[in-house]
PDB file of C-alpha atoms and ligand atoms in Angstrom:
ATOM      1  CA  UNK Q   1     113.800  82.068  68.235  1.00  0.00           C
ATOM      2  CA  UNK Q   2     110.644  83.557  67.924  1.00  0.00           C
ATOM      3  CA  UNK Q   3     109.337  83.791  64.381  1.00  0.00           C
ATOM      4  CA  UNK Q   4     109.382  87.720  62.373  1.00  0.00           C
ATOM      5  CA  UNK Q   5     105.722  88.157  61.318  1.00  0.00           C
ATOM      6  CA  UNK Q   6     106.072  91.946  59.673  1.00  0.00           C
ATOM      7  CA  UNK Q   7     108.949  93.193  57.775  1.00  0.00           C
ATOM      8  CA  UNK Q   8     109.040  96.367  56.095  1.00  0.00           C
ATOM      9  CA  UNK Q   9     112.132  97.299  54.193  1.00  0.00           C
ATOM     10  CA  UNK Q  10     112.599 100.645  52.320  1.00  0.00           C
ATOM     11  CA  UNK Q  11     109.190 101.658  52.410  1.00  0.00           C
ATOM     12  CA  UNK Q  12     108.158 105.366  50.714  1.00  0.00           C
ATOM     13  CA  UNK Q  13     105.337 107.235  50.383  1.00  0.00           C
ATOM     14  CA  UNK Q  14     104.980 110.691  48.332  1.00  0.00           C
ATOM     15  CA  UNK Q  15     101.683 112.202  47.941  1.00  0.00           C
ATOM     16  CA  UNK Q  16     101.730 114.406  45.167  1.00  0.00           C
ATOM     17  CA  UNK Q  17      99.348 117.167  42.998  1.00  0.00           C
ATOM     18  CA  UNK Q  18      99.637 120.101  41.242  1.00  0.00           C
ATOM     19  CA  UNK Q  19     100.507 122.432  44.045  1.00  0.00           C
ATOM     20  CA  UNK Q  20     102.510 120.019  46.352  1.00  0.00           C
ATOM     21  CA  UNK Q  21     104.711 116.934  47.066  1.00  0.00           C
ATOM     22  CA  UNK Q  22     104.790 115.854  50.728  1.00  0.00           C
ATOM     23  CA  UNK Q  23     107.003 112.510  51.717  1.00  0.00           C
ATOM     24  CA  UNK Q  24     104.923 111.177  54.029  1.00  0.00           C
ATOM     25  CA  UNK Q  25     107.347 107.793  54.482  1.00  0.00           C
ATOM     26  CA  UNK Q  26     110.876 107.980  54.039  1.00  0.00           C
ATOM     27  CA  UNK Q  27     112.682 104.627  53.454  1.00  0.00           C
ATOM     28  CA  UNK Q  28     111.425 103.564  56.479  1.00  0.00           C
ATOM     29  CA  UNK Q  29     112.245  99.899  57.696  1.00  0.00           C
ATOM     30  CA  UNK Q  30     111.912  97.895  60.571  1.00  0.00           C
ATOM     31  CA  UNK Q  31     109.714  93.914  61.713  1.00  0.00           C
ATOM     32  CA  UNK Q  32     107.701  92.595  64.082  1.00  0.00           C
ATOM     33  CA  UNK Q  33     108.122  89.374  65.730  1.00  0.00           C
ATOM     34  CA  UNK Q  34     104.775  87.039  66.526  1.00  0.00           C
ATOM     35  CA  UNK Q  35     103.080  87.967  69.950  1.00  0.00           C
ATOM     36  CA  UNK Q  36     105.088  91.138  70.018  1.00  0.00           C
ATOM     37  CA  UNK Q  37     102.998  94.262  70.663  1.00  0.00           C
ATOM     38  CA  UNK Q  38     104.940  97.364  69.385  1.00  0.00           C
ATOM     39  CA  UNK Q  39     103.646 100.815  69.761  1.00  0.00           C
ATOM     40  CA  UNK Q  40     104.267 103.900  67.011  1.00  0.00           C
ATOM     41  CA  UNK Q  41     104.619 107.507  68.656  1.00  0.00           C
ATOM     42  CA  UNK Q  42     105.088 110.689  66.035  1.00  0.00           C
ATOM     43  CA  UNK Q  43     104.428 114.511  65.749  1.00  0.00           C
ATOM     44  CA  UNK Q  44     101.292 115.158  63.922  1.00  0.00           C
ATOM     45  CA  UNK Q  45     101.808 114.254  60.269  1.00  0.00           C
ATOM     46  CA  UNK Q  46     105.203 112.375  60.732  1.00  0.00           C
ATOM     47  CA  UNK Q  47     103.387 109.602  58.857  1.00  0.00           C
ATOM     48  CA  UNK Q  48     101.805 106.888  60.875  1.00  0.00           C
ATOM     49  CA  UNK Q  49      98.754 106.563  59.597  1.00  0.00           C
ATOM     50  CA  UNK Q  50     100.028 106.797  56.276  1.00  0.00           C
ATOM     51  CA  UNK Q  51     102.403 103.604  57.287  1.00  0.00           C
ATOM     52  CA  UNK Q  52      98.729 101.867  58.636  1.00  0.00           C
ATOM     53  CA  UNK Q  53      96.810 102.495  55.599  1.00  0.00           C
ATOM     54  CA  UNK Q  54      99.755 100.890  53.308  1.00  0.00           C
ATOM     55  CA  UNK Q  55     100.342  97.664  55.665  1.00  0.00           C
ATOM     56  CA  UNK Q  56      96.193  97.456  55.389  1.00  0.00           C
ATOM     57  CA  UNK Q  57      96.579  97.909  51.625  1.00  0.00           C
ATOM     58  CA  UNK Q  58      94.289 101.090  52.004  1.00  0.00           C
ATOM     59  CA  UNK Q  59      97.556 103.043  49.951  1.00  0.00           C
ATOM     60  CA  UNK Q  60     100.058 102.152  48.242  1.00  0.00           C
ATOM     61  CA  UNK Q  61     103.551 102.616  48.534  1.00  0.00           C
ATOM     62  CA  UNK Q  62     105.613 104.390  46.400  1.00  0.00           C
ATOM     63  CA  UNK Q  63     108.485 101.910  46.901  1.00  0.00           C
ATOM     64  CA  UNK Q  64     109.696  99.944  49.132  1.00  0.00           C
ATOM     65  CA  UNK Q  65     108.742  96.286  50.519  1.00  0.00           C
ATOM     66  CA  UNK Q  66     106.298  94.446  52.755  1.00  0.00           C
ATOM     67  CA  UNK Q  67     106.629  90.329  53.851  1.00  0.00           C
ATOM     68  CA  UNK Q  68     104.091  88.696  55.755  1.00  0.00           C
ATOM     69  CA  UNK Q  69     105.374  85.717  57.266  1.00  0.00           C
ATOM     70  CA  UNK Q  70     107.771  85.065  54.736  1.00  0.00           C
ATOM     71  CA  UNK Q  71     105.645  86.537  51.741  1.00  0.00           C
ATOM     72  CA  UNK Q  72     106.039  89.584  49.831  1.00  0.00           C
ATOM     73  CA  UNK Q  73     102.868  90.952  49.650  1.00  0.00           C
ATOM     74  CA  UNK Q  74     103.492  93.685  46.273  1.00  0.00           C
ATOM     75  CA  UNK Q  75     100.244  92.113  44.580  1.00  0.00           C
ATOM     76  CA  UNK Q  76      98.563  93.910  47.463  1.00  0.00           C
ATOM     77  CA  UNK Q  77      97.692  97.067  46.609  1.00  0.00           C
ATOM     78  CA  UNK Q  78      94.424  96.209  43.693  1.00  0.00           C
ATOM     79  CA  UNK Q  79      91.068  94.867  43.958  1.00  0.00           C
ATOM     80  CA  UNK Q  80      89.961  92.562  44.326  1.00  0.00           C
ATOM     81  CA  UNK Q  81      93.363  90.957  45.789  1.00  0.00           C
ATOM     82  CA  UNK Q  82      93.533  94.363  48.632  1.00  0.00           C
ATOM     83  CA  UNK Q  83      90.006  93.080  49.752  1.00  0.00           C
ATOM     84  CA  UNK Q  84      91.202  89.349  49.975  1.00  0.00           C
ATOM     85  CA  UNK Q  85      94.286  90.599  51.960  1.00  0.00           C
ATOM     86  CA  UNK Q  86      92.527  93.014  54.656  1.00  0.00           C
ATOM     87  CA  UNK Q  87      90.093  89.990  55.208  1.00  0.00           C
ATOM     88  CA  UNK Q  88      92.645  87.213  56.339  1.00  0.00           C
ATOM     89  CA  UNK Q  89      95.512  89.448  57.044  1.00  0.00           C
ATOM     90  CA  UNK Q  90      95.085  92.090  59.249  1.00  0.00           C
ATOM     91  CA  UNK Q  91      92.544  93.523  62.237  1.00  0.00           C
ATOM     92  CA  UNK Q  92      92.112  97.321  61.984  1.00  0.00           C
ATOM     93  CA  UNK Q  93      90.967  99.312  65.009  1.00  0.00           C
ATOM     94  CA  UNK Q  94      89.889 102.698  64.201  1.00  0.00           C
ATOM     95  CA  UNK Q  95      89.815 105.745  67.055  1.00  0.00           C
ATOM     96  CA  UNK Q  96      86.468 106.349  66.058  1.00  0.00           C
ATOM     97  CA  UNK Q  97      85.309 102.578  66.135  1.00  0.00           C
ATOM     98  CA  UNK Q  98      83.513 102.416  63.105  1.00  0.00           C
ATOM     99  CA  UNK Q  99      80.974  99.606  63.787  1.00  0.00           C
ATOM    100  CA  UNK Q 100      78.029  98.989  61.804  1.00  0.00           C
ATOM    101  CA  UNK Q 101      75.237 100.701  64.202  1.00  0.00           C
ATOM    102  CA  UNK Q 102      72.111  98.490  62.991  1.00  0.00           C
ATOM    103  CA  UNK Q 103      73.795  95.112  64.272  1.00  0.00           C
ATOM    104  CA  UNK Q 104      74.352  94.327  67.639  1.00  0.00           C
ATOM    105  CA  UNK Q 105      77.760  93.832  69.435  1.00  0.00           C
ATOM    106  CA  UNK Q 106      77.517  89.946  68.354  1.00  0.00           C
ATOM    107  CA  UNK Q 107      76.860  90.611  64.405  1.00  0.00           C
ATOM    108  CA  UNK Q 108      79.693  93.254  64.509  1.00  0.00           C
ATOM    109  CA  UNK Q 109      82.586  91.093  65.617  1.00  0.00           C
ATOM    110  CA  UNK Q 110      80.937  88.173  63.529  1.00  0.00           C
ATOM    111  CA  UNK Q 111      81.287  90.010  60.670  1.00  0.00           C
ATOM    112  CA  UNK Q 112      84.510  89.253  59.344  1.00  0.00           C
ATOM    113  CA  UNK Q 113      83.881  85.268  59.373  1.00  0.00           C
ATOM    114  CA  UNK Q 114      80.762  85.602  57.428  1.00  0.00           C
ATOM    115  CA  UNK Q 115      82.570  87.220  54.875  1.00  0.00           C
ATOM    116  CA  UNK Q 116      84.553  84.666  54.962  1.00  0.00           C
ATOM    117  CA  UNK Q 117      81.850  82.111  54.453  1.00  0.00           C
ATOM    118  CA  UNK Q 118      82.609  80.425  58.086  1.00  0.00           C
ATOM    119  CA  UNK Q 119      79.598  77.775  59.032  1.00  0.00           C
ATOM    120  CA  UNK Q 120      77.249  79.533  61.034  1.00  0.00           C
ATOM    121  CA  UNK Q 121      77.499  77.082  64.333  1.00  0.00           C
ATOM    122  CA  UNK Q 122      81.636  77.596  64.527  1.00  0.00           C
ATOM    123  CA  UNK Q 123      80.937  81.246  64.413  1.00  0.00           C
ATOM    124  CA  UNK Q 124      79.390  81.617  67.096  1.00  0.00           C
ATOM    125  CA  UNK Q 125      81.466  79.363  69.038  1.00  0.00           C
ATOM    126  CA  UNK Q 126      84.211  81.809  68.393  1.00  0.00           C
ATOM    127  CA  UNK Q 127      82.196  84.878  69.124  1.00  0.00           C
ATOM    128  CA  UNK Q 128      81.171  83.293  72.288  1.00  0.00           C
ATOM    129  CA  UNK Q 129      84.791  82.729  72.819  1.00  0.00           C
ATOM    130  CA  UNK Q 130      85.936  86.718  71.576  1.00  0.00           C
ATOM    131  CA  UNK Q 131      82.716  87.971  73.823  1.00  0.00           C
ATOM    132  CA  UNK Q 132      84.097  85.963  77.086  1.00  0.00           C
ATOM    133  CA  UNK Q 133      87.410  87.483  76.857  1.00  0.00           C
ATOM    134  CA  UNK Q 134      86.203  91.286  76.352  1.00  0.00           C
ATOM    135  CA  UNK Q 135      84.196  91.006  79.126  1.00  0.00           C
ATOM    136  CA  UNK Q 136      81.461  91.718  76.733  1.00  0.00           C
ATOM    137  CA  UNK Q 137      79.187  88.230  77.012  1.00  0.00           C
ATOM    138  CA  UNK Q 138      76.220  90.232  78.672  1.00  0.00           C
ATOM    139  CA  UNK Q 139      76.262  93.142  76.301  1.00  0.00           C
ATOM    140  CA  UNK Q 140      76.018  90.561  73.020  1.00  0.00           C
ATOM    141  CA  UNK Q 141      72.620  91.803  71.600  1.00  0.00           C
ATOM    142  CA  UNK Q 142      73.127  95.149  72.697  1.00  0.00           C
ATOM    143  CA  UNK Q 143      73.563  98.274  69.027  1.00  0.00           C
ATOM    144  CA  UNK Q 144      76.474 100.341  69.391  1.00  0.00           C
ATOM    145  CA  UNK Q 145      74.312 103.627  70.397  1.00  0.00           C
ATOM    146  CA  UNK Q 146      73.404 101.106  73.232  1.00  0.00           C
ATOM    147  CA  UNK Q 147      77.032 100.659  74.655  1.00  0.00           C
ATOM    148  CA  UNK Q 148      79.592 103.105  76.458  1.00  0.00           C
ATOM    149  CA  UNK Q 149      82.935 104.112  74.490  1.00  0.00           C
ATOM    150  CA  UNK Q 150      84.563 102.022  75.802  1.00  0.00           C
ATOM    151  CA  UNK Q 151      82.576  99.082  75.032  1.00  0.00           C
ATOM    152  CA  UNK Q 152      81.911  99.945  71.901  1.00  0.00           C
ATOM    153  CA  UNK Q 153      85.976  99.747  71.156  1.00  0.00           C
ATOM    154  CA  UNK Q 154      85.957  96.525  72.388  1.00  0.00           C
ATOM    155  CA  UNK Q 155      83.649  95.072  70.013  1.00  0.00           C
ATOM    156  CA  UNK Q 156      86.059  96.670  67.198  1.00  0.00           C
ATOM    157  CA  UNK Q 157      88.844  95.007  69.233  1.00  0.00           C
ATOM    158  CA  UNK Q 158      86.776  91.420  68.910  1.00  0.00           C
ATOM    159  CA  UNK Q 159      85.784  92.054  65.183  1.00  0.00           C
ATOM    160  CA  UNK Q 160      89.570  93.050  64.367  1.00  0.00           C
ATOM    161  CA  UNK Q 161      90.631  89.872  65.928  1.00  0.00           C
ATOM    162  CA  UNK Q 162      88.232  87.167  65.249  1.00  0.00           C
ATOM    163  CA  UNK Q 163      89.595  85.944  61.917  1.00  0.00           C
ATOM    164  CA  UNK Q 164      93.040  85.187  63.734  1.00  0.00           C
ATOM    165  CA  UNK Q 165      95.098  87.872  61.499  1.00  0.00           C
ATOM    166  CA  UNK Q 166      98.575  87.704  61.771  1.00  0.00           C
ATOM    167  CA  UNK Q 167      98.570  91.454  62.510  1.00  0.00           C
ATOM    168  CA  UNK Q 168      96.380  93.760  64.416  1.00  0.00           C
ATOM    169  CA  UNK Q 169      96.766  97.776  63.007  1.00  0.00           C
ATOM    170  CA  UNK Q 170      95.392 100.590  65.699  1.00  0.00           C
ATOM    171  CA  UNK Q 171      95.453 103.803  65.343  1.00  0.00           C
ATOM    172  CA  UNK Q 172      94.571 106.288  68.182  1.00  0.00           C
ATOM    173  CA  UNK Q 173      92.265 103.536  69.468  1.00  0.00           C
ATOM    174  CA  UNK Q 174      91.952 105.469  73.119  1.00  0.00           C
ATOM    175  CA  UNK Q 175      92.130 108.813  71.078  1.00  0.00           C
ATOM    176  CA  UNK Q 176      88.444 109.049  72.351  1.00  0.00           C
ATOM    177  CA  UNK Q 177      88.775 107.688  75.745  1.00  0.00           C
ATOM    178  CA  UNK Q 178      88.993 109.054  79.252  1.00  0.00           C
ATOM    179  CA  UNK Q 179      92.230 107.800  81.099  1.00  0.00           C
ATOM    180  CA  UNK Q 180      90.419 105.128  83.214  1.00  0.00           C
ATOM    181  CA  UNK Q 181      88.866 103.694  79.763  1.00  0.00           C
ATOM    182  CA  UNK Q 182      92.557 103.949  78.000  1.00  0.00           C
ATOM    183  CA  UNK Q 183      93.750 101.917  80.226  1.00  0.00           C
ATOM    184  CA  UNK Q 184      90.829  99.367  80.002  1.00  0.00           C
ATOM    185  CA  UNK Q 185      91.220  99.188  76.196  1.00  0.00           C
ATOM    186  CA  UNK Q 186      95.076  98.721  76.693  1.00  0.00           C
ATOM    187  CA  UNK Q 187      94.955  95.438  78.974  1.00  0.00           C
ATOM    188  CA  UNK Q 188      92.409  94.029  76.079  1.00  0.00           C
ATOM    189  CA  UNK Q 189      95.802  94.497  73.658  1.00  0.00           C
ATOM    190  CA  UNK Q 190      97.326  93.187  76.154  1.00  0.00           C
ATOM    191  CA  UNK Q 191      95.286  90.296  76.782  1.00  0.00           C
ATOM    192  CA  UNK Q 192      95.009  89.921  73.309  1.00  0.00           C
ATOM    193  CA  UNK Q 193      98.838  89.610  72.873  1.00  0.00           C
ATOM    194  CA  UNK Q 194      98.796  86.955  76.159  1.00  0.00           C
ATOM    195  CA  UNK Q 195      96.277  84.721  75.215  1.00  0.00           C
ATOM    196  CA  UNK Q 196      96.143  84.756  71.371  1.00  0.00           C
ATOM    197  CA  UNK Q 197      99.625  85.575  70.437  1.00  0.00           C
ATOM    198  CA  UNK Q 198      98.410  88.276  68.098  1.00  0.00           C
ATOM    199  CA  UNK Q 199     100.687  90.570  66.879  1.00  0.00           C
ATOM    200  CA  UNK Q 200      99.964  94.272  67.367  1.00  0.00           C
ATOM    201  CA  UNK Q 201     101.277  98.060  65.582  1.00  0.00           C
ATOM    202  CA  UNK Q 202      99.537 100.369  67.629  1.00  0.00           C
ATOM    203  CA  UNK Q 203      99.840 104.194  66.605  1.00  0.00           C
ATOM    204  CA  UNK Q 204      99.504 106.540  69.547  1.00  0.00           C
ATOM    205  CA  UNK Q 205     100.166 109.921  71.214  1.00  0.00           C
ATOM    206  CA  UNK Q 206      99.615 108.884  74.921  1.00  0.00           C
ATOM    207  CA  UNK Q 207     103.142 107.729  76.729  1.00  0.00           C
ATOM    208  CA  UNK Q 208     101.468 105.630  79.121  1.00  0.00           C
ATOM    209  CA  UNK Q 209     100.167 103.608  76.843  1.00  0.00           C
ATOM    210  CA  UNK Q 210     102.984 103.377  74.886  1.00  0.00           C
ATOM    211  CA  UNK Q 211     104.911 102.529  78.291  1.00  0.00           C
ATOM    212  CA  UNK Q 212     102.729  99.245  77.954  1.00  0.00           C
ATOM    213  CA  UNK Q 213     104.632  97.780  74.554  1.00  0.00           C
ATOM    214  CA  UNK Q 214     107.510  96.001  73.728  1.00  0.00           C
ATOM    215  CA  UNK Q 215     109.064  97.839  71.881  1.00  0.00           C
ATOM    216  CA  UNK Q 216     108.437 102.382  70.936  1.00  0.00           C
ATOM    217  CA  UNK Q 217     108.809 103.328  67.283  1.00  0.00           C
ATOM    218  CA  UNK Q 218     109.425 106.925  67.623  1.00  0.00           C
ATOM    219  CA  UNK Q 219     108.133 108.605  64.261  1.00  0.00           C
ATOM    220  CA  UNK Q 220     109.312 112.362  62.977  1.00  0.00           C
ATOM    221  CA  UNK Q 221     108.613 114.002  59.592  1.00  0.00           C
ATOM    222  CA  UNK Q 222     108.286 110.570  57.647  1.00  0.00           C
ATOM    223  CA  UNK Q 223     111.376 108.776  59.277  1.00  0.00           C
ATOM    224  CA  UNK Q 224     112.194 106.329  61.775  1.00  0.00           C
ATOM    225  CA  UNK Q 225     114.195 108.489  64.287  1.00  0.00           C
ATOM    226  CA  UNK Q 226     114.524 106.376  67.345  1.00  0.00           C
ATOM    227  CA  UNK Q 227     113.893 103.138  68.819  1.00  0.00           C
ATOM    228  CA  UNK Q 228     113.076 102.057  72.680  1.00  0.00           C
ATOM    229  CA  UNK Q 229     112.570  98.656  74.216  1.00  0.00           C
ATOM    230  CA  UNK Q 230     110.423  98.488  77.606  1.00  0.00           C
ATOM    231  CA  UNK Q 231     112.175  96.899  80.391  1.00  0.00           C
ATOM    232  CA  UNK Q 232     109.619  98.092  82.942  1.00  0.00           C
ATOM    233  CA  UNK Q 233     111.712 100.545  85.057  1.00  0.00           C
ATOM    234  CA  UNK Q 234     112.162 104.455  84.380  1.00  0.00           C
ATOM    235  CA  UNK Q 235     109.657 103.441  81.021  1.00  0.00           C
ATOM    236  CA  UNK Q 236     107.522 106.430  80.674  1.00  0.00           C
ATOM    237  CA  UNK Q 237     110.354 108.888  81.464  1.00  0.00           C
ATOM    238  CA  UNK Q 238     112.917 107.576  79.188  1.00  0.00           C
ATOM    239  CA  UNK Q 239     110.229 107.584  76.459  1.00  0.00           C
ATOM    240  CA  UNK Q 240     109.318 111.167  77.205  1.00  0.00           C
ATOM    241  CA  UNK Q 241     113.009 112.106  76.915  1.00  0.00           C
ATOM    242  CA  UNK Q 242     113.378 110.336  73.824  1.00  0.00           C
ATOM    243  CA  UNK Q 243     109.809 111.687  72.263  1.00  0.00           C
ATOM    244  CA  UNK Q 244     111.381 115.530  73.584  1.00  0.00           C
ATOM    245  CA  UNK Q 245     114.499 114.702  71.962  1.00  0.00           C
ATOM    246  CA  UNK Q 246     113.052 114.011  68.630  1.00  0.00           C
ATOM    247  CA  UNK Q 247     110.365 116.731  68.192  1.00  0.00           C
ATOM    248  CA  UNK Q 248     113.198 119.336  69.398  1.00  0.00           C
ATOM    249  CA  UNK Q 249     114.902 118.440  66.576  1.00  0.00           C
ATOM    250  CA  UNK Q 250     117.866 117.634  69.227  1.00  0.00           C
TER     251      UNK Q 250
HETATM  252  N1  LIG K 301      95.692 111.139  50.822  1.00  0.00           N
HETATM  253  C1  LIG K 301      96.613 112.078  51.028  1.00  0.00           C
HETATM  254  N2  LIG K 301      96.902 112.991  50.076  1.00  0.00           N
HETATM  255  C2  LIG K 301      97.864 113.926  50.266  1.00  0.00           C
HETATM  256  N3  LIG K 301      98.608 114.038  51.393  1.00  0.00           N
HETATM  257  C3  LIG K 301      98.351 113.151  52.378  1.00  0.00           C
HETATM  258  C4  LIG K 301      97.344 112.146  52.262  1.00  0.00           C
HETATM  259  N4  LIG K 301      97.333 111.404  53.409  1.00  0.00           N
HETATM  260  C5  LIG K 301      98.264 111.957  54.216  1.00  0.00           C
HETATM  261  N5  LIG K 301      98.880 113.000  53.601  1.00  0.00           N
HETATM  262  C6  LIG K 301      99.985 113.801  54.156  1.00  0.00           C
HETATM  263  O1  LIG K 301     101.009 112.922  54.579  1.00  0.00           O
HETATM  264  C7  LIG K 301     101.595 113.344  55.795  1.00  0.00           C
HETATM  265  C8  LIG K 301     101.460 112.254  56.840  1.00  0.00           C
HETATM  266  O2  LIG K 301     100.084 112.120  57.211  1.00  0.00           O
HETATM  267  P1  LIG K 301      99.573 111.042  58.269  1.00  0.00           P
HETATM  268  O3  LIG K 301      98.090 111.095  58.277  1.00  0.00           O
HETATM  269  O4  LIG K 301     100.199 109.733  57.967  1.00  0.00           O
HETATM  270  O5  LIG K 301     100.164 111.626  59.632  1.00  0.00           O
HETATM  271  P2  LIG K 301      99.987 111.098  61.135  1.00  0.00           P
HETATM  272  O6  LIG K 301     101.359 110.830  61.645  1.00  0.00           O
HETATM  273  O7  LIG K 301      99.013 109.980  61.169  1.00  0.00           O
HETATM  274  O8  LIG K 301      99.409 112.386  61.881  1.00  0.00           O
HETATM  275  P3  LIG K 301      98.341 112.513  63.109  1.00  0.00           P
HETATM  276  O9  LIG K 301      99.126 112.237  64.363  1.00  0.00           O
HETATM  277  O10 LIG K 301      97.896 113.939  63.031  1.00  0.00           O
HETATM  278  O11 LIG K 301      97.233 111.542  62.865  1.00  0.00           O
HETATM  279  C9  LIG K 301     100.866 114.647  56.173  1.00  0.00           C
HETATM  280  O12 LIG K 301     101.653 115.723  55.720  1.00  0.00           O
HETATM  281  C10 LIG K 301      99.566 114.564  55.408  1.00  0.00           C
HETATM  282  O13 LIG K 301      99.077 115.842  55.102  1.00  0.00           O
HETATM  283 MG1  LIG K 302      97.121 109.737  62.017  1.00  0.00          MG
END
């Protein structure tokens, strides 16, 4: 049996000030298995960002639970141990990249291992190794102004993944892209999944993408409100159906 990577159980979120209280997360629960690749779809505001910030110890929950293989992870959510945690424990892939725009596609996915304090010669053996499988090898010196979209979310894709974190968060990360490009940066998580086992929580509105996954996560007004594994056939409409379903109120 394969082994559970992610498991969230309970987990609540209220955001609250003078004027307002909004529950962003609502007991929600649910795991992830290694090398699966699950995909979150939502209405607007249903939460999933909010759920990505708190499993990258951005926020912190107002209840509830996180494990990482096997560990509960409630020491989490101060400095310096959030820092510690986002650096060995999870890849974050941004919709609007967010790469550091004076170093060159090669510095930017090194990054995380020399924060680490990784020997300079094994890093760039493993950016070599990152570069090959992005298709990126002849773009390595090249700033981000100097690369395409597209290219440029592959280099967050490599620097997400480089440190081998047992879980790779994206949110909207072809929220930018033109179809053709989506569907580029979706075989790299794909890829990623086949030849690194890495385990993935991508947040997204586009069904075609989610079509892609394992497994659907359909998110409405904080909750969990459905669930849909991909078999391959009928894929896209049934998770159209179900997303219809849910934001009907159905
Ligand atoms: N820091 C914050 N302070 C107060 N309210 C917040 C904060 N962050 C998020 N919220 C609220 O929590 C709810 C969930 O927001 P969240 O960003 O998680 O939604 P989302 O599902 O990612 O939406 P979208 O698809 O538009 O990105 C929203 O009502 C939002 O206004
Ligand atoms: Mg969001």
């Amino acid at each position: 049996m394969s082994q559970t990577v992610l498991e969230v159980e309970g987990l609540s979120k209220t955001y609250e000030n003078s004027m307002h209280v909004v529950h962003a997360l609502k007991n929600v629960s649910f795991s992830l298995k290694k090398a699966e690749f699950a995909v979150i779809m939502g209405t607007s505001g249903s939460g999933k960002s909010t759920l990505l910030h708190i499993l990258s110890a951005l926020d912190k929950p107002t209840s509830g639970t996180i494990k990482l293989n096997g560990q509960p992870c409630h020491h989490i959510f101060r400095e310096p141990e959030a820092s510690r945690y986002r650096l060995k424990n999870v890849g974050f892939v941004f919709q609007a990249y967010n790469l550091l725009k004076d170093l060159s596609a090669e510095d930017n996915i090194a990054v995380p291992l020399v924060l680490q304090g990784e020997p300079e010669a094994s890093i760039q053996a493993r950016v070599d190794e990152v570069l090959r499988i992005l298709g990126l090898s002849a773009f390595r010196r090249h700033r981000p102004v100097e690369l395409s979209g597209g290219q440029q979310q592959r280099v967050a894709i490599g620097r997400a993944i480089i440190a081998n974190p047992p879980i790779l968060l994206a949110d909207e990360p072809t929220g930018n892209l033109d179809y053709n490009t989506s569907k580029e940066i979706l075989d790299v998580f794909i890829k990623m999944r086949e030849e690194r086992q890495q385990t993935i929580l991508l947040v997204t509105h586009d069904p075609v993408v989610a079509a892609s996954a394992d497994r659907v996560l359909f998110f409405h007004d904080g909750e969990i409100r459905d669930e849909y594994h991909c078999r391959g056939k009928q894929d896209l409409d049934n998770i159209l159906r179900i997303f219809k379903t849910i934001t009907e109120g159905r």
